[in-house]
Short mmCIF file of C-alpha atoms and ligand atoms in Angstrom, two decimals:
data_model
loop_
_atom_site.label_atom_id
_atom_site.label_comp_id
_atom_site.label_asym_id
_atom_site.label_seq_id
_atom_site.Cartn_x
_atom_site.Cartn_y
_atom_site.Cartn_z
CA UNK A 26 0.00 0.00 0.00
CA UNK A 27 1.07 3.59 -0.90
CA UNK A 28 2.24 6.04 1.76
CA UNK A 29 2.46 9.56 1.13
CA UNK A 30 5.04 12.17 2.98
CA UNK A 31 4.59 15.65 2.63
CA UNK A 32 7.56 18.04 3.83
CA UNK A 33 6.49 21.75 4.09
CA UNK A 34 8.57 24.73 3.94
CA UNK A 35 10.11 24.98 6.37
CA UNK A 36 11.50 20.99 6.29
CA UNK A 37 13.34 21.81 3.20
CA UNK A 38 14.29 25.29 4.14
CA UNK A 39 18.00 24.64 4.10
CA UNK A 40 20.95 21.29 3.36
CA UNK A 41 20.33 20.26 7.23
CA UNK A 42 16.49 20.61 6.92
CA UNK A 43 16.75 18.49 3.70
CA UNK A 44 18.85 15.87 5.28
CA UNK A 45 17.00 15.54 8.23
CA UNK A 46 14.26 14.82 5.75
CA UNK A 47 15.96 12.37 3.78
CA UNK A 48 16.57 10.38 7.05
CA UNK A 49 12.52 10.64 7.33
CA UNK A 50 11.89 9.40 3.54
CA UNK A 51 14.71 6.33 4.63
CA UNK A 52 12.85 5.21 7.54
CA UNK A 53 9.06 5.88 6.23
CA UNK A 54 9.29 4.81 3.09
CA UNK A 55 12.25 1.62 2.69
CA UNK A 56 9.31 -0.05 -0.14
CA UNK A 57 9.34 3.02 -2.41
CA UNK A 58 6.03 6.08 -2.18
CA UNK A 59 5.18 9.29 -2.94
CA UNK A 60 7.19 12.69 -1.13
CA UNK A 61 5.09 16.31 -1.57
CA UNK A 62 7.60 19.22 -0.89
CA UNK A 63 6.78 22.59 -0.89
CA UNK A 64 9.28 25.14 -2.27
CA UNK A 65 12.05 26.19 -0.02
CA UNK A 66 11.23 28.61 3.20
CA UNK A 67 10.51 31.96 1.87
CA UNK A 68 10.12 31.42 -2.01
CA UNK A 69 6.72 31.44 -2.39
CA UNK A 70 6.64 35.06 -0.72
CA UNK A 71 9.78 36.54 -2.49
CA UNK A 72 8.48 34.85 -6.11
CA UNK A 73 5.06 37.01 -5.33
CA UNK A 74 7.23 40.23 -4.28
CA UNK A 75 9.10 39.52 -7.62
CA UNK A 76 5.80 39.72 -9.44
CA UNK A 77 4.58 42.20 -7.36
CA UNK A 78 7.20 44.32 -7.83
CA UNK A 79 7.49 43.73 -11.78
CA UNK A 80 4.00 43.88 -12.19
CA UNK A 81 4.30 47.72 -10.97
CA UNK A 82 7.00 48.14 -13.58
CA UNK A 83 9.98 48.09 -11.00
CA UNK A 84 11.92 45.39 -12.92
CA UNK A 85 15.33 46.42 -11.20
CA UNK A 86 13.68 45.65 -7.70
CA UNK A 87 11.77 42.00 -9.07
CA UNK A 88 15.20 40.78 -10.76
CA UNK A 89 16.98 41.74 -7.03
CA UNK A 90 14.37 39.02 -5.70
CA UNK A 91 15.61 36.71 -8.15
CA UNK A 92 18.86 36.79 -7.53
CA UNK A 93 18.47 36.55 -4.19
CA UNK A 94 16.06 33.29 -4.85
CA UNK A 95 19.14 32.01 -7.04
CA UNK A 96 21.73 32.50 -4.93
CA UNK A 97 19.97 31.28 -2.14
CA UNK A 98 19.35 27.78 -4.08
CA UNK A 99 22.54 27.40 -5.58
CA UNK A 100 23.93 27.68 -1.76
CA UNK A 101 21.77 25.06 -0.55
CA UNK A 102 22.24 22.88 -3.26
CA UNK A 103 26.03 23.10 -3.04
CA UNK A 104 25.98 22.61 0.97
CA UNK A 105 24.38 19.49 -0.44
CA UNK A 106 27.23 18.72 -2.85
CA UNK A 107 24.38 18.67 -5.46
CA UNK A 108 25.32 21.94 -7.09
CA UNK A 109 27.00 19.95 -10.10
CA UNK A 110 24.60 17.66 -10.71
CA UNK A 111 21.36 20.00 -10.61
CA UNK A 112 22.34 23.01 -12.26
CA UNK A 113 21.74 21.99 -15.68
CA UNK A 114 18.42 20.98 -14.76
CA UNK A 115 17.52 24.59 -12.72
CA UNK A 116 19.00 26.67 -15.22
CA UNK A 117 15.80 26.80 -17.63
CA UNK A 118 13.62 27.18 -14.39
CA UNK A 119 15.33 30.31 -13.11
CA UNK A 120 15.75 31.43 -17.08
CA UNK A 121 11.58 31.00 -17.66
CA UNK A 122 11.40 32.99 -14.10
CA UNK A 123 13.59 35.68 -15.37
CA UNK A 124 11.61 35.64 -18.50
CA UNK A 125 7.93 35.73 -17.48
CA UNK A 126 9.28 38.72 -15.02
CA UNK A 127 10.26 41.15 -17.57
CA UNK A 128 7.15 40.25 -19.47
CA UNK A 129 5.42 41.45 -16.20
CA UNK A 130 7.50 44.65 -16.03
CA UNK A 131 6.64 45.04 -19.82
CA UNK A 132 3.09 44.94 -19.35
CA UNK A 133 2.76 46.66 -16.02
CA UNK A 134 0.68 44.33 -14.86
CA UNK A 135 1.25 40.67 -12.90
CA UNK A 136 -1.88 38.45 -13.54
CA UNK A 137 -3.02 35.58 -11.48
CA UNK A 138 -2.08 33.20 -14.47
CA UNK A 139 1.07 34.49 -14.94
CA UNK A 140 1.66 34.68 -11.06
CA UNK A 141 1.21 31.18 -10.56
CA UNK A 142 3.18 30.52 -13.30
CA UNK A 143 5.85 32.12 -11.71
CA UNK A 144 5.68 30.05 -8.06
CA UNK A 145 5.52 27.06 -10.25
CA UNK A 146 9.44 27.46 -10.81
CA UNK A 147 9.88 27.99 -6.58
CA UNK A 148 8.11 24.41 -6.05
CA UNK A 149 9.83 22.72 -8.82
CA UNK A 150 13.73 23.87 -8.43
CA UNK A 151 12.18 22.60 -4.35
CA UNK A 152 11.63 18.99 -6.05
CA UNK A 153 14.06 18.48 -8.06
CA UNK A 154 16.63 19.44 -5.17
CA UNK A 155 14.41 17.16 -3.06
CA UNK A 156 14.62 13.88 -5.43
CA UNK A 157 18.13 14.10 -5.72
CA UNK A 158 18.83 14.28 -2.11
CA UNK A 159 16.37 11.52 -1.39
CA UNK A 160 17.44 9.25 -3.91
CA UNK A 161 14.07 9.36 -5.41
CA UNK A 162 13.35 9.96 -9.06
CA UNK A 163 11.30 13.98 -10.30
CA UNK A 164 7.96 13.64 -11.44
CA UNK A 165 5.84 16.75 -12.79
CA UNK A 166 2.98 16.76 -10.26
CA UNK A 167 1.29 18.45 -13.47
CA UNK A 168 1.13 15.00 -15.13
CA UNK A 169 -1.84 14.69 -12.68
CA UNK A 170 -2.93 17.09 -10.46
CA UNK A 171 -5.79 18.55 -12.96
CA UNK A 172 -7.54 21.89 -11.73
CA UNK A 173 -9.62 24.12 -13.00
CA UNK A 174 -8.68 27.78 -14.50
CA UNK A 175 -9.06 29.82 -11.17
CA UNK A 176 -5.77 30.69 -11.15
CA UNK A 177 -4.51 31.74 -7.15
CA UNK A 178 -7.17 29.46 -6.27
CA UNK A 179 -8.01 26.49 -8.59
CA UNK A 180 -10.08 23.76 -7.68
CA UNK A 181 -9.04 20.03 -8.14
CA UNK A 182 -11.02 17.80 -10.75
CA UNK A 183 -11.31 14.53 -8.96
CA UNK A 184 -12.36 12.24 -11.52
CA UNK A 185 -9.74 14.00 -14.28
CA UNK A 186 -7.34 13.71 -11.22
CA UNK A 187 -7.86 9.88 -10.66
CA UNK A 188 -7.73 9.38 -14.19
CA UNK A 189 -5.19 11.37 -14.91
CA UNK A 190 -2.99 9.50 -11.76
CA UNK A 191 -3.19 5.92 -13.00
CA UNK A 192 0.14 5.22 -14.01
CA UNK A 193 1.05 6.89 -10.68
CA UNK A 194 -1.10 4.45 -8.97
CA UNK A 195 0.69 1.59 -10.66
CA UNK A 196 4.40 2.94 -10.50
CA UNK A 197 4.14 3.20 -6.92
CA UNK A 198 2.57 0.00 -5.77
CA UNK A 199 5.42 -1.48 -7.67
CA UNK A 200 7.86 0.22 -5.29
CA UNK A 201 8.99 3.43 -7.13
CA UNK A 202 9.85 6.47 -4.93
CA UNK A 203 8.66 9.62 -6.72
CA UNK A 204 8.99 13.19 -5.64
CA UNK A 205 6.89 15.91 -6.85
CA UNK A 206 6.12 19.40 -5.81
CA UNK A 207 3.00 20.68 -3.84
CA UNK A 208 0.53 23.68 -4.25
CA UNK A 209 1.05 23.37 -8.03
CA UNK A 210 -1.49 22.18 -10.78
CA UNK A 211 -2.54 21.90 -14.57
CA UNK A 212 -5.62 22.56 -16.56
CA UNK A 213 -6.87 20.26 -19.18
CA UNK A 214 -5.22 22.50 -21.52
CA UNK A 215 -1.79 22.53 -19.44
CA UNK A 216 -1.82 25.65 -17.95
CA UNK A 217 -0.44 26.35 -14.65
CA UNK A 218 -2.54 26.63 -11.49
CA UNK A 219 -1.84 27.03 -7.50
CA UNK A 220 -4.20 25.94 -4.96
CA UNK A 221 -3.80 29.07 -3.09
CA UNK A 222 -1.43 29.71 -0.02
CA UNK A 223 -0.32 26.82 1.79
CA UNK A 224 -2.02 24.45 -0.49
CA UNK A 225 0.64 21.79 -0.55
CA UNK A 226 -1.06 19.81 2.28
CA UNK A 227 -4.34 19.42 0.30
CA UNK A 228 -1.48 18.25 -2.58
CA UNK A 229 -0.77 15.35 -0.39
CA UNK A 230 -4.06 14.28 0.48
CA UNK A 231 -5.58 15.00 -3.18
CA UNK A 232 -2.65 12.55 -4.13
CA UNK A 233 -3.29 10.22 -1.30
CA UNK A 234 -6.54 9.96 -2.08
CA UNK A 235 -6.05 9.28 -5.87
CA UNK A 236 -3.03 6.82 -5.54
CA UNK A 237 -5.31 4.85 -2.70
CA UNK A 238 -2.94 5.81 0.32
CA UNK A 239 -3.10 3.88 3.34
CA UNK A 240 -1.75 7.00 5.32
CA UNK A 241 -0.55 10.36 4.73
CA UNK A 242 2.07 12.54 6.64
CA UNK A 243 2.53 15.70 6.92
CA UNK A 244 6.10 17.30 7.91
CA UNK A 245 6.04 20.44 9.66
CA UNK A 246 8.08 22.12 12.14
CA UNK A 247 5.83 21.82 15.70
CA UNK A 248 4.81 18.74 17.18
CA UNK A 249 1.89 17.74 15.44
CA UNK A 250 -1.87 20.15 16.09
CA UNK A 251 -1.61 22.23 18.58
CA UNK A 252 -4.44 23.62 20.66
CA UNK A 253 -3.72 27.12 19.45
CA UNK A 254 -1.19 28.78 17.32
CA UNK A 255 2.28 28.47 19.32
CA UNK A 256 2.97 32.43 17.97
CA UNK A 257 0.61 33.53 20.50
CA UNK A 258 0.53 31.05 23.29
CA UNK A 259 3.10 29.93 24.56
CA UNK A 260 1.47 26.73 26.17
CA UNK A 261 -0.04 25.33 23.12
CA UNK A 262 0.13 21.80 24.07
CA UNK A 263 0.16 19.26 21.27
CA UNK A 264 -3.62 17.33 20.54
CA UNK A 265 -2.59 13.57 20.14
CA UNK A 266 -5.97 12.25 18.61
CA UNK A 267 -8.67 14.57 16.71
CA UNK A 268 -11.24 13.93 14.60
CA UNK A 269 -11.48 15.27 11.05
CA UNK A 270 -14.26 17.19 12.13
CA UNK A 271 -12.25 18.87 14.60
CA UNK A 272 -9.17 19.12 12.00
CA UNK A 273 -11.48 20.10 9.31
CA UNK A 274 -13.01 23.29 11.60
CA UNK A 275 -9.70 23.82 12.94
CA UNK A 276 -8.26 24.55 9.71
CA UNK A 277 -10.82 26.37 7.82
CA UNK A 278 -11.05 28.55 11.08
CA UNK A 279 -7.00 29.79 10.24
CA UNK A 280 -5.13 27.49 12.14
CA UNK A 281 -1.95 27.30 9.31
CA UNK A 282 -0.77 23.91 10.17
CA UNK A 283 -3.28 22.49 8.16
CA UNK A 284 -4.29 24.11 4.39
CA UNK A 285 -8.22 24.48 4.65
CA UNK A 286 -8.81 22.38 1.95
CA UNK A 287 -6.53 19.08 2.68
CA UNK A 288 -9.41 17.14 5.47
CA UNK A 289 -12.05 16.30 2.87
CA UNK A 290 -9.59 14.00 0.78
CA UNK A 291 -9.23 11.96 4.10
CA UNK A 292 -12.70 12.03 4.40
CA UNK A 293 -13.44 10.21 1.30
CA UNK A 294 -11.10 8.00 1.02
CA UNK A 295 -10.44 7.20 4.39
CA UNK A 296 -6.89 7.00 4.72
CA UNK A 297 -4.88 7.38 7.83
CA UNK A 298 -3.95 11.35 8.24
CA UNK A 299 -0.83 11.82 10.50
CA UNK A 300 1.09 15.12 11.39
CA UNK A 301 4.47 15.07 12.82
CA UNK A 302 7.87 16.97 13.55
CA UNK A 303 10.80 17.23 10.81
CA UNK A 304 12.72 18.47 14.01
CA UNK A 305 11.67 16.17 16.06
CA UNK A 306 10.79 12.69 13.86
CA UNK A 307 10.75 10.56 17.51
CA UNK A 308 8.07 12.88 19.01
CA UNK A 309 4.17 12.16 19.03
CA UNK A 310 2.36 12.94 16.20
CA UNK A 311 -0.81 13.85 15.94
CA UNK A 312 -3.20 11.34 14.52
CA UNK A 313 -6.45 12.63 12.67
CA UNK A 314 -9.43 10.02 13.04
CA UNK A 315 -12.59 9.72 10.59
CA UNK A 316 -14.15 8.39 14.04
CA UNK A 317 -13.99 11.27 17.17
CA UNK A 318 -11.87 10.72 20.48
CA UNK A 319 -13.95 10.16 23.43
CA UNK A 320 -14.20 14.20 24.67
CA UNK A 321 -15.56 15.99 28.15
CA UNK A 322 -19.28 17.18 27.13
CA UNK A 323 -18.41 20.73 26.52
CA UNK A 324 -14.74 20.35 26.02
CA UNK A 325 -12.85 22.55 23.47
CA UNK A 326 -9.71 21.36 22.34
CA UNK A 327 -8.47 23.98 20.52
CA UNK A 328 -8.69 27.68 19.49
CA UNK A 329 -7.74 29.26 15.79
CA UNK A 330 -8.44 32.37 14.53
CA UNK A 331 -7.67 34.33 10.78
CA UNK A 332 -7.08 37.74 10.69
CA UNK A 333 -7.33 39.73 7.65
CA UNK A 334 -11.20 39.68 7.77
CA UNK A 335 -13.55 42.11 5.86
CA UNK A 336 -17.26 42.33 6.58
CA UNK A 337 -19.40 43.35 4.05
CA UNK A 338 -23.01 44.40 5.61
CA UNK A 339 -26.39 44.36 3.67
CA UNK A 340 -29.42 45.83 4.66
CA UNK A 341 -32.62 44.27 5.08
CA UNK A 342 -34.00 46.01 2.17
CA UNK A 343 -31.59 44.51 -0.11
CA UNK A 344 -33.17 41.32 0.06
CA UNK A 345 -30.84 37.73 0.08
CA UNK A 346 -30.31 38.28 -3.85
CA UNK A 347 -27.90 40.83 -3.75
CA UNK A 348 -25.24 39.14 -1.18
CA UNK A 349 -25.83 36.21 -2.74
CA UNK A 350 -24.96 37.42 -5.98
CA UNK A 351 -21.72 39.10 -4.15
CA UNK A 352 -20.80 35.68 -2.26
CA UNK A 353 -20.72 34.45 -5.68
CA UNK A 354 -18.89 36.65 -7.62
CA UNK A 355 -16.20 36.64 -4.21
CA UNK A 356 -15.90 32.89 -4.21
CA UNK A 357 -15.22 32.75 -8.24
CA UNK A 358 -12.65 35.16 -8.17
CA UNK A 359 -11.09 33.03 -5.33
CA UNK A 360 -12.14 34.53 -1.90
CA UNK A 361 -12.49 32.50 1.64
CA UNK A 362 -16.01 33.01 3.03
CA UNK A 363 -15.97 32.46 6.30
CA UNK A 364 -19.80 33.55 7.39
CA UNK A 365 -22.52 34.47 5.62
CA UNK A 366 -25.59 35.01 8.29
CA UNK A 367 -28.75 36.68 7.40
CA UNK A 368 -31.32 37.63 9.28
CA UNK A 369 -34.75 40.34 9.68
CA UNK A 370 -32.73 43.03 10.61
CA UNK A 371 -29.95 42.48 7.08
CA UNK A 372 -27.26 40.23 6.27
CA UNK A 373 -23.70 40.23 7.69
CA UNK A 374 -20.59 38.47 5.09
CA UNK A 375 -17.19 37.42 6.42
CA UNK A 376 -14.87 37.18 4.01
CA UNK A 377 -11.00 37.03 3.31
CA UNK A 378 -10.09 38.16 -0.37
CA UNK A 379 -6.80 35.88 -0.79
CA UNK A 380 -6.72 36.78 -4.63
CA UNK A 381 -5.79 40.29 -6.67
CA UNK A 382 -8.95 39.15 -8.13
CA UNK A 383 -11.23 39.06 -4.80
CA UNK A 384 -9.37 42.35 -3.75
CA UNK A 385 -11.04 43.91 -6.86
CA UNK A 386 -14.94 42.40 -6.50
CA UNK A 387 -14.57 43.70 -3.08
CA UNK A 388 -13.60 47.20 -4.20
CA UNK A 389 -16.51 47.23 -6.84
CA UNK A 390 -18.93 46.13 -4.32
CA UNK A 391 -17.66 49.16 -1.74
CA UNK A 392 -17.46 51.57 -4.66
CA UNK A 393 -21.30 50.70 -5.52
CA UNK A 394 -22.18 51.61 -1.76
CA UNK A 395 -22.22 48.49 0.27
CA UNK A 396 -21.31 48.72 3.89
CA UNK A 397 -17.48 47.09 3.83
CA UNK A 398 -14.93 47.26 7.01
CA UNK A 399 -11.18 45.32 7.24
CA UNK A 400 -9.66 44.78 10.12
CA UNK A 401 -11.58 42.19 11.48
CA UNK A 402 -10.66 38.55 12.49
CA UNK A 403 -12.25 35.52 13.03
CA UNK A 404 -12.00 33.18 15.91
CA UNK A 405 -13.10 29.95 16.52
CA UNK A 406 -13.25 27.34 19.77
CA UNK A 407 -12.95 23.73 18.30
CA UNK A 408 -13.74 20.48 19.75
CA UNK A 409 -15.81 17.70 19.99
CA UNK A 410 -17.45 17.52 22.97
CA UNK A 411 -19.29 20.89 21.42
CA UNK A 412 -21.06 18.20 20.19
CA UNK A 413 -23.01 17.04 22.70
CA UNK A 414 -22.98 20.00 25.21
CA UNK A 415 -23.76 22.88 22.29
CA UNK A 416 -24.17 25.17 25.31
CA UNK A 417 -21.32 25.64 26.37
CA UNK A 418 -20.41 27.33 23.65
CA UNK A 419 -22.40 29.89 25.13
CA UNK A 420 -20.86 29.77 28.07
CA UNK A 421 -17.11 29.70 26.62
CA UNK A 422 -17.94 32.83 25.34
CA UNK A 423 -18.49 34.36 28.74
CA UNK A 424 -14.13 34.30 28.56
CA UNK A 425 -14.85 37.39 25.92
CA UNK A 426 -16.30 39.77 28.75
CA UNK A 427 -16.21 43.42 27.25
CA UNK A 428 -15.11 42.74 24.00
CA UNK A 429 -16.65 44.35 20.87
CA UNK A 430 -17.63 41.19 19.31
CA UNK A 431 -18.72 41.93 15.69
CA UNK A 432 -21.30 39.01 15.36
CA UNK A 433 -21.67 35.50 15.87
CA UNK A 434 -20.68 32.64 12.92
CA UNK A 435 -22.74 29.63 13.47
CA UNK A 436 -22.35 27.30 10.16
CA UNK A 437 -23.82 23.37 9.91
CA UNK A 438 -20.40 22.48 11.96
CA UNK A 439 -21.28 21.46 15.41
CA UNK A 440 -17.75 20.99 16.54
CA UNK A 441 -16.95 24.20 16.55
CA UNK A 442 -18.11 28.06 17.33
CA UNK A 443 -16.96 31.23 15.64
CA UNK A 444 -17.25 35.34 15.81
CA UNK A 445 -15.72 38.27 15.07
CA UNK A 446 -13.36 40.59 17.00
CA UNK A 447 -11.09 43.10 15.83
CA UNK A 448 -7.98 42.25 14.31
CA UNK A 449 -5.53 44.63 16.87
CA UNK A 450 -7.41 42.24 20.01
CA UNK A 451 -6.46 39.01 18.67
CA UNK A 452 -2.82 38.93 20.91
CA UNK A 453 -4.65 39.33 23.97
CA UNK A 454 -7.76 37.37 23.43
CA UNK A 455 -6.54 34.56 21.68
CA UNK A 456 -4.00 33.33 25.22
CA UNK A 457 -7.05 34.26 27.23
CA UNK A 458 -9.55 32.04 25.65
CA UNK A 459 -6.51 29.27 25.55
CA UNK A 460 -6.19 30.19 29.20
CA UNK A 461 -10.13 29.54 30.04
CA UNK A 462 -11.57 27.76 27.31
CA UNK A 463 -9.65 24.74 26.03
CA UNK A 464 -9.58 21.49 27.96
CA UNK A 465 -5.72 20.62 27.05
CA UNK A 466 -5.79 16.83 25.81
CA UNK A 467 -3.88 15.03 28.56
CA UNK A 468 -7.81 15.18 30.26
CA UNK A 469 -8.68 13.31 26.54
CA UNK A 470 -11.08 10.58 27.79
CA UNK A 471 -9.22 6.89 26.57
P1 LIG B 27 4.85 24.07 6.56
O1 LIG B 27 5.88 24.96 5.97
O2 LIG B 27 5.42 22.80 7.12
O3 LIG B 27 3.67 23.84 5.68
P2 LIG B 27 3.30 26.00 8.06
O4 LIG B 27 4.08 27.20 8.45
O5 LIG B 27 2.39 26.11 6.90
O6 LIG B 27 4.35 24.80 7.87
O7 LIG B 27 2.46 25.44 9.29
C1 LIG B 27 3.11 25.15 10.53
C2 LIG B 27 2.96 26.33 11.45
O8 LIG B 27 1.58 26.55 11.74
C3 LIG B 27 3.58 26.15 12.80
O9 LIG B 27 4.96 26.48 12.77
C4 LIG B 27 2.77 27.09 13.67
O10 LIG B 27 3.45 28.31 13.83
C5 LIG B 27 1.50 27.35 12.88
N1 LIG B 27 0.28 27.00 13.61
C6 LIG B 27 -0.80 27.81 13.75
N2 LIG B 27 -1.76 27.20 14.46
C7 LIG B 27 -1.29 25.98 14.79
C8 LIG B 27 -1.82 24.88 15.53
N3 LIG B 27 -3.04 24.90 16.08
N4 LIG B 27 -1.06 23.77 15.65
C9 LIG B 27 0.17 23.72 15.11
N5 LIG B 27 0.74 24.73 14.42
C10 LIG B 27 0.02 25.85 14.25
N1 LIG B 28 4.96 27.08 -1.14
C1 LIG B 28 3.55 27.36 -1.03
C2 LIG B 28 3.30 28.46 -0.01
O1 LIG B 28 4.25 28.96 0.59
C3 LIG B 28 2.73 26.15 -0.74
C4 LIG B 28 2.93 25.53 0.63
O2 LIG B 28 3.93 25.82 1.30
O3 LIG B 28 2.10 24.72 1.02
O4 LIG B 28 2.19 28.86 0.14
MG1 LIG B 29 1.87 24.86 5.30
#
């Protein structure tokens, strides 16, 4: 049966990362799978500046990030003592880079298709480093991960996917170890896509899922989930056993261990989901079950929040058909919705725009007088045992006292509970409701 690893970012950040990784890939996988990286630490973001940069014409300050990107590359590779044997095969990749760039900078203007275009190159120079120090052999991830056109944010094909996967499927029950890149996709007609930020966890399990895993990993840099974001507690304690549910809110709620997107594959196909430590490969690892833990009625096991929140706010008298029409035209250009609650008194959106795209629909819609406000963030207490005590959500959110809360998020998920606060509280608030809300899980029930 197929295992699948996936090493983020920050496993393949630098020669010691990547060896500490091949050690992983020796012990995991001794009969041959599939390894996901993601591009190197800090690509993805200076690959965007790039285009950022030459997309406002600045083509002096986008080939600076480039040459940063290359040198930074070449020095891993050579700590490696892979320099030799790779360059040949980067030096198109950084050329095409330098080349859809200046097209940028020509046309004053970077767009989504040929952004993604451009991180492409940061995720594959990332793989083919990777194969070569895991003694695994490249494969385009292209070959099968088919998407749709929304570029920034496509949206896999499953049944193109699967299809598209077969000889994967076969090559790897027979033993082969493959490396391919994450985040990264292709359109029927071959053209580029991402998956949006983060996306090469839902790689994995979209892969896992189409090769019929038996498990996937995924490599990271803390000891498995956490019950909140270690950044801003400091006593985030590792959750040893969660349900997908309780993954699946945890993630779409912000938490960035997991992409948003990367539960549901697990859900169909019902492989074994597993997140562990490239820095520590002895330590627990958190195990994600299609079947919940035993929890505490009541018990919250973990808080998450996403900042970067705008609410858009419709009055009554515009009826459900105009939102509706904007939640639409927000999701298509490739923005996160993360509430949508209408009621008598008007109807209240919670969105994040992710995409250049999004960032525009949201300006029309403000420019053509609807109520819209950033700075907002979303929180969200996560657990189980929500489940069968829904009150105490209620009662959780006594922890909040004074705060200006900017409205409640109830969805059909009944492991979880989410509103709004402003962005500039989150430091304080999100410790507090650690502090008073989540049941760490060394109380987890056996
Ligand atoms: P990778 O590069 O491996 O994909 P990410 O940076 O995307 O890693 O995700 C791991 C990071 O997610 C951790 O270093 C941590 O700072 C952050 N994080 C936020 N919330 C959580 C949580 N609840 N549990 C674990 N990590 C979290
Ligand atoms: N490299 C991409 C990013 O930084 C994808 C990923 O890391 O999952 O967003
Ligand atoms: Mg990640």
């Amino acid at each position: 049966m197929t295992k699948v690893l996936k090493f983020g970012g920050s496993s393949v950040g630098s020669a010691e990362a990547l060896r500490r990784a091949a050690a992983i890939v020796r012990e995991e996988l001794p009969g041959g799978g599939l390894v996901v990286v993601s591009a190197l630490r800090g690509t993805t973001d200076l690959i965007g500046e790039a285009c950022g940069a030459a997309g406002a014409g600045d083509l002096p300050a986008a080939r600076e990030r480039l040459v940063a990107l290359r040198d930074r590359h070449r020095r891993v590779a050579s700590e490696l003592g892979l320099w030799t044997e790779i360059r040949s095969t980067w030096m198109p990749l950084f050329e095409r880079l330098d080349q859809l760039v200046t097209g940028m900078a020509l046309l004053g203007e970077a767009t989504a298709r040929g952004r993604d275009s451009a991180l492409a190159v940061g995720e594959t120079l990332s793989a083919h480093l990777a194969a070569g120090c895991f003694g695994g052999a490249f494969r385009d991830v292209r070959e099968a991960m088919r998407t749709d056109a929304r570029f920034g944010r496509a949206r896999p094909q499953l049944s193109a996917l699967r299809e598209a996967a077969a000889p994967w499927r076969e090559a790897l029950a027979a033993g082969a170890l493959w490396v391919t890149q994450g985040f990264l996709g292709a359109t029927a007609d071959g053209l580029t896509t991402t998956l949006g930020r983060g996306g090469s966890d839902t790689s994995a399990t979209l892969l896992g899922e189409a090769l019929d895993a038996e498990e996937v990993q995924i490599w990271t840099d803390v000891d498995g989930v956490l019950t909140a974001d270690p950044s801003l507690v400091e006593e985030a304690r590792p959750i040893p056993r969660m349900s997908l549910g309780e993954a699946e809110a945890l993630s779409a709620f912000g938490a960035k261990v997991l992409h948003a997107d990367c539960l549901a594959p697990g859900g169909r196909a019902g492989f074994r989901l597993v997140v562990a430590n490239t820095l520590r490969p002895g330590a627990p690892r958190t195990e994600i079950l299609p079947h919940p833990p035993a929890r505490e009625p009541g018990a919250v096991t973990s808080v998450a929040y996403k900042e970067g929140i705008a609410l858009l706010r419709f009055p009554a008298a515009a009826g459900l058909e105009a939102p509706l029409d904007a939640a639409r035209r927000l999701e298509e250009a490739g923005a996160l919705r993360f509430g949508l609650v209408s009621s008598p008194a008007g109807t209240l959106m919670a969105l994040r725009p992710e995409t250049s795209a999004a960032t525009g629909v949201l300006a029309s819609l403000a420019a053509a007088g609807v109520g819209c406000e950033s700075g907002w963030a979303v929180v969200a207490l996560v657990g189980e045992g929500l489940r069968t005590d829904p009150l105490a959500a209620l009662r959780h959110l006594a922890a909040l006292g004074q705060e200006p809360v900017g409205g409640l998020l109830t969805g059909s998920s009944t492991v979880s509970i989410a509103f709004l606060v402003p962005e500039s509280r989150l430091g304080e608030l999100i410790p507090r409701l650690h502090d008073r809300c989540v049941v760490a899980p060394f109380q987890e029930q056996p």
